[in-house]
XYZ file of C-alpha atoms in Angstrom:
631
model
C -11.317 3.360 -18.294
C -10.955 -0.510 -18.608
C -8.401 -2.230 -16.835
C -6.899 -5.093 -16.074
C -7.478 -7.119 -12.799
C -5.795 -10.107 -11.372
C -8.331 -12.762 -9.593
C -6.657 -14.708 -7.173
C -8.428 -18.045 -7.541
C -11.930 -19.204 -7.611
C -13.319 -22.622 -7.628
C -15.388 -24.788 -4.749
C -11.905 -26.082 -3.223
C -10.860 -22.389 -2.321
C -13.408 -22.649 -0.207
C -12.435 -25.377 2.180
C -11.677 -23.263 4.745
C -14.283 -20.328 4.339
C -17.073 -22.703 4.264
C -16.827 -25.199 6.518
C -19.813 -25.917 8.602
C -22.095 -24.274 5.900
C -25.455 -26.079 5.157
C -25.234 -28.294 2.456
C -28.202 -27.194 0.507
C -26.102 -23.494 -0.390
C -24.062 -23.350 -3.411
C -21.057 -20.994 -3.564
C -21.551 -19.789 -7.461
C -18.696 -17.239 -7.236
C -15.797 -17.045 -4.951
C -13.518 -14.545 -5.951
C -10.533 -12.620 -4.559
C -9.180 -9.690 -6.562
C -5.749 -8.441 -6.804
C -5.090 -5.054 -9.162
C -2.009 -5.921 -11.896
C 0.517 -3.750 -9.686
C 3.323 -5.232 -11.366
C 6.164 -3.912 -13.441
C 6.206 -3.961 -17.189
C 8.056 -5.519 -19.925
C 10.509 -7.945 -19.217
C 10.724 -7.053 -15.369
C 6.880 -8.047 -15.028
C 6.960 -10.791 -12.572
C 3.446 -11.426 -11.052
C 3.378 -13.699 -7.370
C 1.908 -17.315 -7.530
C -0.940 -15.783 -5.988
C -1.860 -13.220 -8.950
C -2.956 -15.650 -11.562
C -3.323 -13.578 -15.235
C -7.349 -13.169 -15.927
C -6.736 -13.600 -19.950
C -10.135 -14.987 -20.993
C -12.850 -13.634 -18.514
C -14.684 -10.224 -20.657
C -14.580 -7.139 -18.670
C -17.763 -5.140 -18.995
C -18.483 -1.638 -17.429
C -22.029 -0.129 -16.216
C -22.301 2.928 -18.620
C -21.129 5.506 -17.119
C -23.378 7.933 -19.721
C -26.821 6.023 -18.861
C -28.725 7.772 -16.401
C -30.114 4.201 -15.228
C -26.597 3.124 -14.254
C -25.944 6.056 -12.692
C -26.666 4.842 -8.470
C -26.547 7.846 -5.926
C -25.054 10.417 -8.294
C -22.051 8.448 -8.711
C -20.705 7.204 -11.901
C -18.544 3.593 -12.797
C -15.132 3.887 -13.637
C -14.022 0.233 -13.537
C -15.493 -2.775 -13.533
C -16.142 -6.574 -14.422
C -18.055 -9.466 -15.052
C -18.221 -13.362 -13.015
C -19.726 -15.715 -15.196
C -21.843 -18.305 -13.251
C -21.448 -21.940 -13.188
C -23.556 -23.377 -16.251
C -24.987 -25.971 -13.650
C -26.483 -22.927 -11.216
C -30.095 -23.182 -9.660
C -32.435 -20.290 -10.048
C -33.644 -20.214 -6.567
C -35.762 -17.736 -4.721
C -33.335 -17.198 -2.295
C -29.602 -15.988 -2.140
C -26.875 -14.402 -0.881
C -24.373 -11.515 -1.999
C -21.454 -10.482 -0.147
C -18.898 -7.786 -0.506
C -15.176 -7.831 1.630
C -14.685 -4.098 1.274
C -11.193 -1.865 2.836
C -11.776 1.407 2.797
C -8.683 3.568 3.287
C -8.993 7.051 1.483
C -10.794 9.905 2.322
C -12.574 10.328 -0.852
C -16.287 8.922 -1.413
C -15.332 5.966 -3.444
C -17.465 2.908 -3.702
C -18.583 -0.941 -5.430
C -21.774 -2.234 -6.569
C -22.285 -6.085 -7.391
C -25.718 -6.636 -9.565
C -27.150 -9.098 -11.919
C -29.178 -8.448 -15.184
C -32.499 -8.506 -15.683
C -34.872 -7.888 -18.960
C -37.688 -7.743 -17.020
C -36.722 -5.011 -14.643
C -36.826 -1.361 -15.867
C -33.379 -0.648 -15.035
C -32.287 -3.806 -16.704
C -31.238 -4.705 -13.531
C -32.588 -7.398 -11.087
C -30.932 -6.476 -8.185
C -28.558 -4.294 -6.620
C -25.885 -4.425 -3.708
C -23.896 -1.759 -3.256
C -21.415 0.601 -1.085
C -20.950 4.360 -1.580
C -19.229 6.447 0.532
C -21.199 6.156 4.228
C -24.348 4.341 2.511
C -24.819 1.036 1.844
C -27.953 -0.744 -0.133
C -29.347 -3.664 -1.283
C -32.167 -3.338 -3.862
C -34.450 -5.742 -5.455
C -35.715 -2.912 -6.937
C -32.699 -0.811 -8.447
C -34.962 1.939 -10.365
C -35.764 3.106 -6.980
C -32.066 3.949 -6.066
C -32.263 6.964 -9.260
C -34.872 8.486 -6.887
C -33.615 11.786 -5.097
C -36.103 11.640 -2.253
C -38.906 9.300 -1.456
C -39.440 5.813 0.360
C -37.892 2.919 -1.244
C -39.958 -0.337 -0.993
C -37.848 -2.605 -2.689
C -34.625 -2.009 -0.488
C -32.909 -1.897 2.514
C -30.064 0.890 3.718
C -28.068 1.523 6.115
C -25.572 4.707 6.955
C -22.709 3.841 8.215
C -22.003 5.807 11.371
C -19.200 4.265 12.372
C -15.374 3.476 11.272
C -16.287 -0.439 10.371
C -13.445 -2.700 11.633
C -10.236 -1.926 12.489
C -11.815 1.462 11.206
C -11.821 0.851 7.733
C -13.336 -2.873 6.845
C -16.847 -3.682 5.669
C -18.359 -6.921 5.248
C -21.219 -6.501 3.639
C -24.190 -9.204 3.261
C -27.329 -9.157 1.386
C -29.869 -11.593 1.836
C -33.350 -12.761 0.051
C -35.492 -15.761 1.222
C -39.137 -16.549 1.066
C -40.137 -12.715 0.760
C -37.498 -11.025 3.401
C -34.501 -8.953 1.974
C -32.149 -8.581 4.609
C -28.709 -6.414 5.105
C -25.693 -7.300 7.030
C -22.726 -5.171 8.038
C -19.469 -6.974 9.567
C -22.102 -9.370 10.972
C -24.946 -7.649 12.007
C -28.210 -7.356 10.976
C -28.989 -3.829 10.139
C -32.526 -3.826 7.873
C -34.891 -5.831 6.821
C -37.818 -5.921 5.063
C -40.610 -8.414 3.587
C -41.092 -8.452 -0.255
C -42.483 -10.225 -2.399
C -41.275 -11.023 -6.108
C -41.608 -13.390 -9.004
C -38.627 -12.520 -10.451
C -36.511 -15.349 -10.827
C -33.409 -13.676 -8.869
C -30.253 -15.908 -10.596
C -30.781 -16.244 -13.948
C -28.240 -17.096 -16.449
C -26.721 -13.675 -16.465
C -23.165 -13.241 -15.116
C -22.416 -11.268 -11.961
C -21.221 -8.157 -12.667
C -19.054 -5.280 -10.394
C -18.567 -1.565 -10.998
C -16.033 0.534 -8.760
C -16.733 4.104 -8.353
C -13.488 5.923 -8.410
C -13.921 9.823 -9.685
C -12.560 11.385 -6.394
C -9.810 8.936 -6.734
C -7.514 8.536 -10.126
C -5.829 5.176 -10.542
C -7.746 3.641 -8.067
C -9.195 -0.158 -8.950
C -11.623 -2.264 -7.887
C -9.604 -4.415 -6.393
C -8.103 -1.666 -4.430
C -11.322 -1.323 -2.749
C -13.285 -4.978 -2.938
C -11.224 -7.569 -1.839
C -13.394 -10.838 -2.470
C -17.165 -10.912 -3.472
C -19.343 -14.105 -3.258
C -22.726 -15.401 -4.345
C -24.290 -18.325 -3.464
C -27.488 -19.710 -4.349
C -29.282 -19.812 -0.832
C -29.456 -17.359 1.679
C -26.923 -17.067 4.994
C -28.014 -17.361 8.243
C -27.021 -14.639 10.710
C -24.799 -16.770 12.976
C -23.365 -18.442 9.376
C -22.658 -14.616 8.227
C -21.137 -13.710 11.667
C -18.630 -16.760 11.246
C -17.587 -15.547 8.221
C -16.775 -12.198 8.709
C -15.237 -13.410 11.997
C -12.783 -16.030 9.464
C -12.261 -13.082 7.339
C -11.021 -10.628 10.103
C -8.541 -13.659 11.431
C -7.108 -13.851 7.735
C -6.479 -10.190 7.495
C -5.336 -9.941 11.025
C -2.431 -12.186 10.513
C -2.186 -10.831 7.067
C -2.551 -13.581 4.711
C -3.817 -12.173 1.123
C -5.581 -15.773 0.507
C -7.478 -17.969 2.643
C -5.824 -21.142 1.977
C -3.622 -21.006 -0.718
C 0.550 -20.998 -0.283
C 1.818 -17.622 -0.950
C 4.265 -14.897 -0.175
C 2.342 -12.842 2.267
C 5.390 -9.750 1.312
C 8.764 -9.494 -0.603
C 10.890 -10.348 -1.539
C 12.079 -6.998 -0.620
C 15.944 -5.699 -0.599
C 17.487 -3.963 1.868
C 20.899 -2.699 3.082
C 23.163 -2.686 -0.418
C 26.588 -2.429 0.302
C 29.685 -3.575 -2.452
C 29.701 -7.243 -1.422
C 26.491 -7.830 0.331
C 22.944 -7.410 0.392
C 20.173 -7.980 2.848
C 17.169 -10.449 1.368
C 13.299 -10.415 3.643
C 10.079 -12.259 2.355
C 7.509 -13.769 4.481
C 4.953 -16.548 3.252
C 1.541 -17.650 5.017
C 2.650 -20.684 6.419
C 5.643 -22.546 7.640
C 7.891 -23.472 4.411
C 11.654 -24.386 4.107
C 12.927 -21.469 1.539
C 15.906 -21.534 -0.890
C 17.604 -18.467 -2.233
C 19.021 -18.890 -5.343
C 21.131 -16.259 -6.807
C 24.112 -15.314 -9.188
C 25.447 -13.177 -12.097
C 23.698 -14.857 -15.275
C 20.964 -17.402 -15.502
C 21.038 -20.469 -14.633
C 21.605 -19.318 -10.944
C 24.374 -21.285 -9.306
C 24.334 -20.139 -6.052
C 21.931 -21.211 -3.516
C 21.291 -20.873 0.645
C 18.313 -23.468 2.017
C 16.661 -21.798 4.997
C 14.655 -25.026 7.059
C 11.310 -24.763 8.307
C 10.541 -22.887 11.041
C 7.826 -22.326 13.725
C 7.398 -19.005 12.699
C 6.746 -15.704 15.731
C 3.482 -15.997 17.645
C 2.072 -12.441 18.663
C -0.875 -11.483 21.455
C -3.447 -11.896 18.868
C -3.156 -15.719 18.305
C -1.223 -15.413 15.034
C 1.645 -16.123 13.691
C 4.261 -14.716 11.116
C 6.741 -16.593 8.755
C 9.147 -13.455 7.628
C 12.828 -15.010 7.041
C 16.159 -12.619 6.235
C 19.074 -14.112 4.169
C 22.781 -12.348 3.505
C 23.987 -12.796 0.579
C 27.394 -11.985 0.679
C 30.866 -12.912 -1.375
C 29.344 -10.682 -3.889
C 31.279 -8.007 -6.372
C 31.124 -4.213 -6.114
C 29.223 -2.664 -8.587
C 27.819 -6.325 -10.001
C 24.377 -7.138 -11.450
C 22.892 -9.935 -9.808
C 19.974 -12.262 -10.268
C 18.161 -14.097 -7.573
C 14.448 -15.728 -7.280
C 13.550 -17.383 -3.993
C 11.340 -20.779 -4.205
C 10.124 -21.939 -0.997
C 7.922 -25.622 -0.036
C 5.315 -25.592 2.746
C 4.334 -29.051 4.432
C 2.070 -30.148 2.073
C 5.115 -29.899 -0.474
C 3.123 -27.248 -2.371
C 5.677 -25.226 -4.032
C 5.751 -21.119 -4.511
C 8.448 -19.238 -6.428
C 9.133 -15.636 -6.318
C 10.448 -15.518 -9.669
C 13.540 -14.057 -11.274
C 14.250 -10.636 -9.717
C 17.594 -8.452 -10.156
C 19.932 -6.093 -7.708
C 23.073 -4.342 -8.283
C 26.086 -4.312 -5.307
C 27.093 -0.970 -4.492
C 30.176 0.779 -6.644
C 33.641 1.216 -5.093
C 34.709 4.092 -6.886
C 32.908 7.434 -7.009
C 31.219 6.780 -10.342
C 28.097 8.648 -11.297
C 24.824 7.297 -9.552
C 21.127 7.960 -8.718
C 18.787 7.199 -5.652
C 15.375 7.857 -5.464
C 13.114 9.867 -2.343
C 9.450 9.172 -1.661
C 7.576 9.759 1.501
C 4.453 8.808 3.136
C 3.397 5.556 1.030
C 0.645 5.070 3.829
C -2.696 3.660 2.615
C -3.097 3.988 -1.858
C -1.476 0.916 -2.887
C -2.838 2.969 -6.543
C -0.907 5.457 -5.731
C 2.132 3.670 -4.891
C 1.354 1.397 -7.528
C 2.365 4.490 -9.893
C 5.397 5.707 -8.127
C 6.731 2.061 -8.106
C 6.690 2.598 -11.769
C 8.105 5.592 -12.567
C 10.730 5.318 -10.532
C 11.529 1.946 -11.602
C 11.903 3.787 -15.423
C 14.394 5.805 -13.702
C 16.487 2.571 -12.693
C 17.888 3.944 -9.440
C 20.894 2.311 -7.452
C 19.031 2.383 -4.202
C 16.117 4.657 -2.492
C 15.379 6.599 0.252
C 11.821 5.800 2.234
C 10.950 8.862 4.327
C 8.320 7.354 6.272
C 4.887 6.476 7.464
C 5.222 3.383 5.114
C 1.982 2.157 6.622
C -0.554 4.896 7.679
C -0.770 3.258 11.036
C 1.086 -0.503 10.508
C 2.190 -0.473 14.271
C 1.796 -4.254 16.071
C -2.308 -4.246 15.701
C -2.239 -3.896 12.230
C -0.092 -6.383 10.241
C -2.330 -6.183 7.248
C -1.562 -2.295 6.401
C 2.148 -3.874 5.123
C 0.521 -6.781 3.407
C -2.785 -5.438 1.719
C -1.058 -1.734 1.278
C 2.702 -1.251 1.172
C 4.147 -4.471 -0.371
C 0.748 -4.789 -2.737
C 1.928 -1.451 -4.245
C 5.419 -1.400 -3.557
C 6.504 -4.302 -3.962
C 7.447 -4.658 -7.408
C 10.223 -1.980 -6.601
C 10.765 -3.369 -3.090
C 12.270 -6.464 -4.854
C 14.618 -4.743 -7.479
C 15.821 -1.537 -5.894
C 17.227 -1.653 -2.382
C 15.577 0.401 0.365
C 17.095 2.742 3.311
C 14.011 3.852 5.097
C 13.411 5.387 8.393
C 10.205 5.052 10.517
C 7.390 7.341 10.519
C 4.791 7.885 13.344
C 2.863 5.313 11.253
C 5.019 2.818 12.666
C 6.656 4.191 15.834
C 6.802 1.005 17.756
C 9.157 -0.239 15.644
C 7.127 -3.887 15.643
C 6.347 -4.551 12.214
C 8.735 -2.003 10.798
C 12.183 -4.274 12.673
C 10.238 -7.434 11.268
C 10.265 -6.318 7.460
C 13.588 -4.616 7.194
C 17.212 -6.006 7.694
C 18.693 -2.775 8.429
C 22.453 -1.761 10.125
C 20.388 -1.010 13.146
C 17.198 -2.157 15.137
C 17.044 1.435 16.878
C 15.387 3.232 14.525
C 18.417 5.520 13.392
C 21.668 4.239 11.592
C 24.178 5.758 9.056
C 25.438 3.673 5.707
C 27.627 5.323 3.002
C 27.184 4.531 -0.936
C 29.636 6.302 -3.123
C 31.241 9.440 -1.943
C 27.915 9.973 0.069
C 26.941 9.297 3.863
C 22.995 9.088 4.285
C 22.349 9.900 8.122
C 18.919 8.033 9.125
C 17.090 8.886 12.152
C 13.862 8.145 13.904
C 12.653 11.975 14.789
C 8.997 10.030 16.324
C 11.412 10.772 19.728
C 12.089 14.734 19.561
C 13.380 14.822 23.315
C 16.142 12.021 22.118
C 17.262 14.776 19.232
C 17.531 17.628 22.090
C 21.475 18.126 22.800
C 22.247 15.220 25.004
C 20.166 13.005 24.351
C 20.775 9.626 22.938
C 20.273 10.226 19.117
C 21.644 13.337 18.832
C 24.832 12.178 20.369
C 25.316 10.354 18.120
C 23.788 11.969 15.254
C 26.614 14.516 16.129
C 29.701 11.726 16.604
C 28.414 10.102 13.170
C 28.705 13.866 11.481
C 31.706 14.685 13.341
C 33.678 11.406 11.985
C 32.565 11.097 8.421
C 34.791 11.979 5.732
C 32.302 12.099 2.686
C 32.192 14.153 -0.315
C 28.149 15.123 0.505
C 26.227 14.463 3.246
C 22.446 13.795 3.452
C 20.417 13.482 6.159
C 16.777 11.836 6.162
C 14.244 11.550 9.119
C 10.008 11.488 8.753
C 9.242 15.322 10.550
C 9.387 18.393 9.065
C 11.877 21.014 10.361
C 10.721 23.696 7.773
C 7.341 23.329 6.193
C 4.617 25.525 4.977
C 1.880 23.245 5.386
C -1.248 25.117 6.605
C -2.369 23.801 9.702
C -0.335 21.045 11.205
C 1.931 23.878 12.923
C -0.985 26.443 14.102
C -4.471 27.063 11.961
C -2.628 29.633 9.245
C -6.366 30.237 7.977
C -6.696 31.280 10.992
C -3.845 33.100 12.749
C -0.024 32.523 12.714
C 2.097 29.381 12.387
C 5.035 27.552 13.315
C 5.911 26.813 9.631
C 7.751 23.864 10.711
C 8.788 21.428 14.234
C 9.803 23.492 16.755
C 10.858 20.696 18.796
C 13.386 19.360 15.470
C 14.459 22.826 14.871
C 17.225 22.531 17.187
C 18.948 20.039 14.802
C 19.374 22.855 12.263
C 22.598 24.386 13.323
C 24.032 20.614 13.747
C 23.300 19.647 10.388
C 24.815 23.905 10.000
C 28.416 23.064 11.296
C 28.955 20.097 10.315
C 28.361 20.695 6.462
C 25.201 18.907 5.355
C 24.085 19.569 1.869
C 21.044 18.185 1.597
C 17.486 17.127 4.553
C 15.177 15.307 3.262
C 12.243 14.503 5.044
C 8.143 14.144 4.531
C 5.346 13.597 7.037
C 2.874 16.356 5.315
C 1.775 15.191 1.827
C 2.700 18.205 -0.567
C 6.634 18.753 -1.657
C 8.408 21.643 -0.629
C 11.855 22.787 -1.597
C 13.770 25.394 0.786
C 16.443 27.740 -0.077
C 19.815 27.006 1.422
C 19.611 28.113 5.375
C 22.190 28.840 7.317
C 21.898 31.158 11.042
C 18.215 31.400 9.834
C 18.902 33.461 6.490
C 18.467 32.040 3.375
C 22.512 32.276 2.880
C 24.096 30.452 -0.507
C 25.710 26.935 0.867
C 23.723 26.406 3.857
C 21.433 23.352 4.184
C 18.674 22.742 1.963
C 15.614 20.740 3.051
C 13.396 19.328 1.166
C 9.654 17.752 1.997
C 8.809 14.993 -0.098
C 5.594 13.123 1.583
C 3.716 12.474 -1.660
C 3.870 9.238 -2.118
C 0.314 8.367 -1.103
C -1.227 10.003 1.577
C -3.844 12.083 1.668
C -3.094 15.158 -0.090
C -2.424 18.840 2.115
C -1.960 22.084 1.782
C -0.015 25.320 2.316
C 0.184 28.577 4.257
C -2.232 31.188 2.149
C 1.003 33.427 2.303
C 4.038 32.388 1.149
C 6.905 30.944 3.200
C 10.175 33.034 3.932
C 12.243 30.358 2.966
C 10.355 28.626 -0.001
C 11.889 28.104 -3.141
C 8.867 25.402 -4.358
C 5.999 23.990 -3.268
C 4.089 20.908 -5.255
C 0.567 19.766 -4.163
C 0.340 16.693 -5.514
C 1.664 13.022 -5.105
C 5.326 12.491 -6.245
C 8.768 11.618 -5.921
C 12.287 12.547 -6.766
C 15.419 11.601 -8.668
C 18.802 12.251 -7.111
C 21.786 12.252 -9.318
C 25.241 12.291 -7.955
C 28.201 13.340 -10.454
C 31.360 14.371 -8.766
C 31.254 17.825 -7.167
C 27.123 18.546 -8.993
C 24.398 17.091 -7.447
C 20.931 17.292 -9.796
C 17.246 16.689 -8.388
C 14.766 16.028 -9.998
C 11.283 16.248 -8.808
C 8.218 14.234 -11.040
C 4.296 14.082 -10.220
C 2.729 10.711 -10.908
C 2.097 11.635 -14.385
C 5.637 12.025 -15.104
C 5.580 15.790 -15.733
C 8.848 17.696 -14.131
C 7.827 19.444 -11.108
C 10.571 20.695 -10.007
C 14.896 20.827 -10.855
C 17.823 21.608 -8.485
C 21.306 21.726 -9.500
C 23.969 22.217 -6.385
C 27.482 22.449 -7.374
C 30.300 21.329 -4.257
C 32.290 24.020 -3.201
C 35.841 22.294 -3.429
């Protein structure tokens, strides 16, 4: 399947900073960073400064019916093609490098190669990355071999987790008769050998994702950046690279030295006159929010430049918040943030849209999704779908990041908002924190939320959402801190329904993270959370949502226990993007559906009938619920 692919720039002057300190006599033919088109259609398509549109460039594939093209059993599904400078050299020597993020736990994997008539294959060489192999191959026919020794390569398995246990730089080499392989700076094979092939001819570069195990999945979701240059990399030279590389993705910059938002914009906290604003850029900038009811915008706040936080690891981070407030219930609104570094290079966000929250009890529709973690492909399709849905505001059950606690910054820049984030900045977001990011570090820094604790109520029609932060069971015991005051917040509220969301599962089928059910009995949910069940009991609330496993599972009502009409119903809903589990062989007592498969649902609120609506990331109907208020 052909797609689409954004290239974030290329040219010798994006280089500045990468290259420094290089010999002179190496020519960087190819630079390029690549950024999937995870943006939203139509007229709401709005693409960052960053993500320049690849209109001209021909995208070719390896065919994926030709047994030549077919490396280590695996077979393209995406791909595309870097033409060279016309003013190359074809040298003898050169280098190929791959900046690789492997987060799934699928065999998924990227080849870059170059064309050659002279080679059986067609191929002249061969670079490549496949699961827990990597190769580089001057001599690609060998690769169709089963068995055998392979002269004309080098290998390496990869028995580690790479850095930061899931990034791979990987280097190949060829000078004066030595092919050499590099992994995150180290030399891990050589060999000598000898060709006259002439090694850059006037073919293009060309890159092929492998993506079976993993639908929707791109090749930039896997290979960052790729380079070739026309001389080959010392090791030291090779180690300072992948050393610049790890301090860009450390403090989470998406470019090396071009301005650009790093995340958001990205809307929080709706209420009916106000609404909460965060974006962050890679550098210092003075920012102005522009907003209003109709185009041109007439409103504006001017945020100065700032120092920006410094963290432990030597970086620092440029997120800003703005309130816009004065605003009218139930208004659309348009807004677009432009912001000026120090240089007086200019970024825009471009024209987004929110709507205030309604003062009446009108009808109106939020959406759920859970467990976003580490498929910005994935999220890349909820965004989507739910965005065809045009919610009022949504519900984020947790584990936004699969681990985006203060050491990894990059799993909300290069995951979350690169998938997300073309909902983030339309459709307000309530979420609560997952175990993915307990310490609250990065998750405080990218929301503006009612609270900084973790936990916090807000009300949006004639609903009250109840948010809380169950990564603490002993503060949801009675008397403790959160439950206190989970149980004053119930206690008080006068709304028409009541919803409560957290990340852990109180009820849930899933097969083994409550005992091995393969191999004896389990839990079938938190024991420790289950003592929340007869609060949410007496106090009336219609409706738990929560995720943490990755399958969707709807309960009957509960009440004492029993499955009892108009007790509480929970529902699971961590399909969002993490890695797919299962259930119980047997069923549950309390099941009324289960779903294996990524998702997310549709809440509609009408009076005294609330309607769910549950839809894979195909769009097919999964599941419907229709409760109906008891007056």
């Amino acid at each position: 399947m052909m797609r689409k692919l954004i290239f974030a720039f290329s040219g010798c002057f994006l280089l500045a900073l990468l290259t420094c300190g290089y010999a002179q006599d190496r020519n960087v033919l190819i630079d390029q960073w690549l950024w999937p088109d995870y943006t939203l259609g139509q007229q709401a398509r709005n693409p960052k400064a960053y993500q320049l549109q690849w209109d001209s460039l021909p995208v070719a594939l390896l065919s994926p019916t030709g047994p030549h093209y077919r490396l280590l059993g695996a077979s393209p599904t995406d791909g595309m093609t870097l033409a060279l400078p016309s003013e190359h050299r074809s040298m003898d020597a050169f280098t190929v490098e791959m900046w690789l993020i492997d987060h799934v736990n699928q065999p998924v994997g990227a080849t870059a190669y170059m064309r050659s008539g002279q080679s059986g294959t067609g191929l002249s060489w061969v670079l490549g990355y496949h699961d827990n192999r990597v190769w580089f191959s001057l001599q690609p026919e060998e690769l169709l071999q089963d068995g055998g020794e392979r002269h004309g390569a080098v290998e390496h398995v990869l028995d580690g987790e790479g850095w930061k246990d899931r990034w791979w730089h990987v280097v190949g080499t060829y000078q004066a008769g030595r092919l050499s392989l590099y992994i995150n700076g180290e030399l891990v094979d050589e060999r000598e050998l000898e060709t006259d092939r002439p090694l850059l001819s006037g073919e293009p570069l060309e890159l092929a994702g492998y993506f079976e195990k993993e639908p929707y999945m791109q090749l930039g979701d896997l290979m960052k950046n790729v380079r070739l240059l026309d001389g080959a990399l010392r090791q030291p030279e090779i180690g300072t690279r992948f050393n610049r590389l790890r301090d860009m993705v450390t403090s989470g910059r998406l470019l090396p030295d071009r301005f650009h938002f790093n995340a958001g914009p990205y809307l929080n906290n709706v209420k009916e006159e106000s609404i909460q604003l965060v974006w962050e850029t890679d550098r210092s900038a003075r920012s102005v929010v522009r907003y209003g009811d109709r185009l041109p915008l007439a409103d504006s706040l001017v945020f100065q430049r700032e120092a920006g936080e410094p963290h432990e690891d030597g970086t620092r981070s440029y997120i800003r918040k703005a309130t816009i407030d004065g605003l009218r219930p139930g208004t659309a609104y348009f807004y677009e943030i432009e912001a000026t570094d120090t240089a007086d290079a200019t970024i825009r966000s471009g024209t987004s849209t929110f709507a205030t929250a309604r003062s009446d009890v009108q009808a109106y529709a939020f959406a759920v999704i859970g467990d976003t973690e580490g498929r910005p492909h994935i999220n890349n399709r909820i965004a989507k779908l739910a965005w065809d849905e045009r919610p009022d505001f949504a519900l984020h059950l947790g584990d936004v990041t699969d681990g985006g606690m203060k050491d990894n910054k990059y799993e909300w820049n290069y995951e979350y908002f690169a998938g997300m984030g073309q909902l983030l900045e339309r459709i307000p977001f309530f979420p609560v924190p997952g175990n993915g990011e307990d310490d609250l570090y990065w998750y405080n820094r990218y929301h503006a939320l009612p609270s900084t604790t973790g936990y916090y109520r807000f009300a949006q029609g004639d609903a009250e959402f109840f948010m809380l932060d169950t990564n603490h069971p002993r503060d949801l015991q009675p008397g403790g801190k959160q439950y206190q005051w989970l149980e004053d917040a119930l206690k008080t509220s006068t709304a028409r329904w009541k919803f409560v969301a957290h990340h852990h599962a109180i009820y849930s089928a899933d097969d083994d993270d409550y005992g091995n059910s393969w191999l004896g009995p389990a839990a079938l949910g938190d024991t420790e959370l289950q003592q929340l069940a007869p609060l949410y009991e007496r106090y009336q609330v219609d409706v738990v949502f929560y995720g943490h496993l990755h399958t969707y599972q709807r309960t009957r009502p509960i009440r004492e226990g029993h499955i009892e009409p108009g007790g509480v119903t929970y529902i699971q809903a961590g399909g969002a993007g993490g890695n797919l589990e299962d259930f119980t062989p047997t069923r549950a007592w309390y099941s009324a559906k289960t779903y294996r498969g990524h998702h997310y649902c549709m809440v509609q609120l009408v009076g005294d009938t609330l309607t769910l609506h549950v839809y894979d990331i195909v769009g097919n109907l999964r599941d419907y619920l229709s409760l109906q208020k008891k007056k």
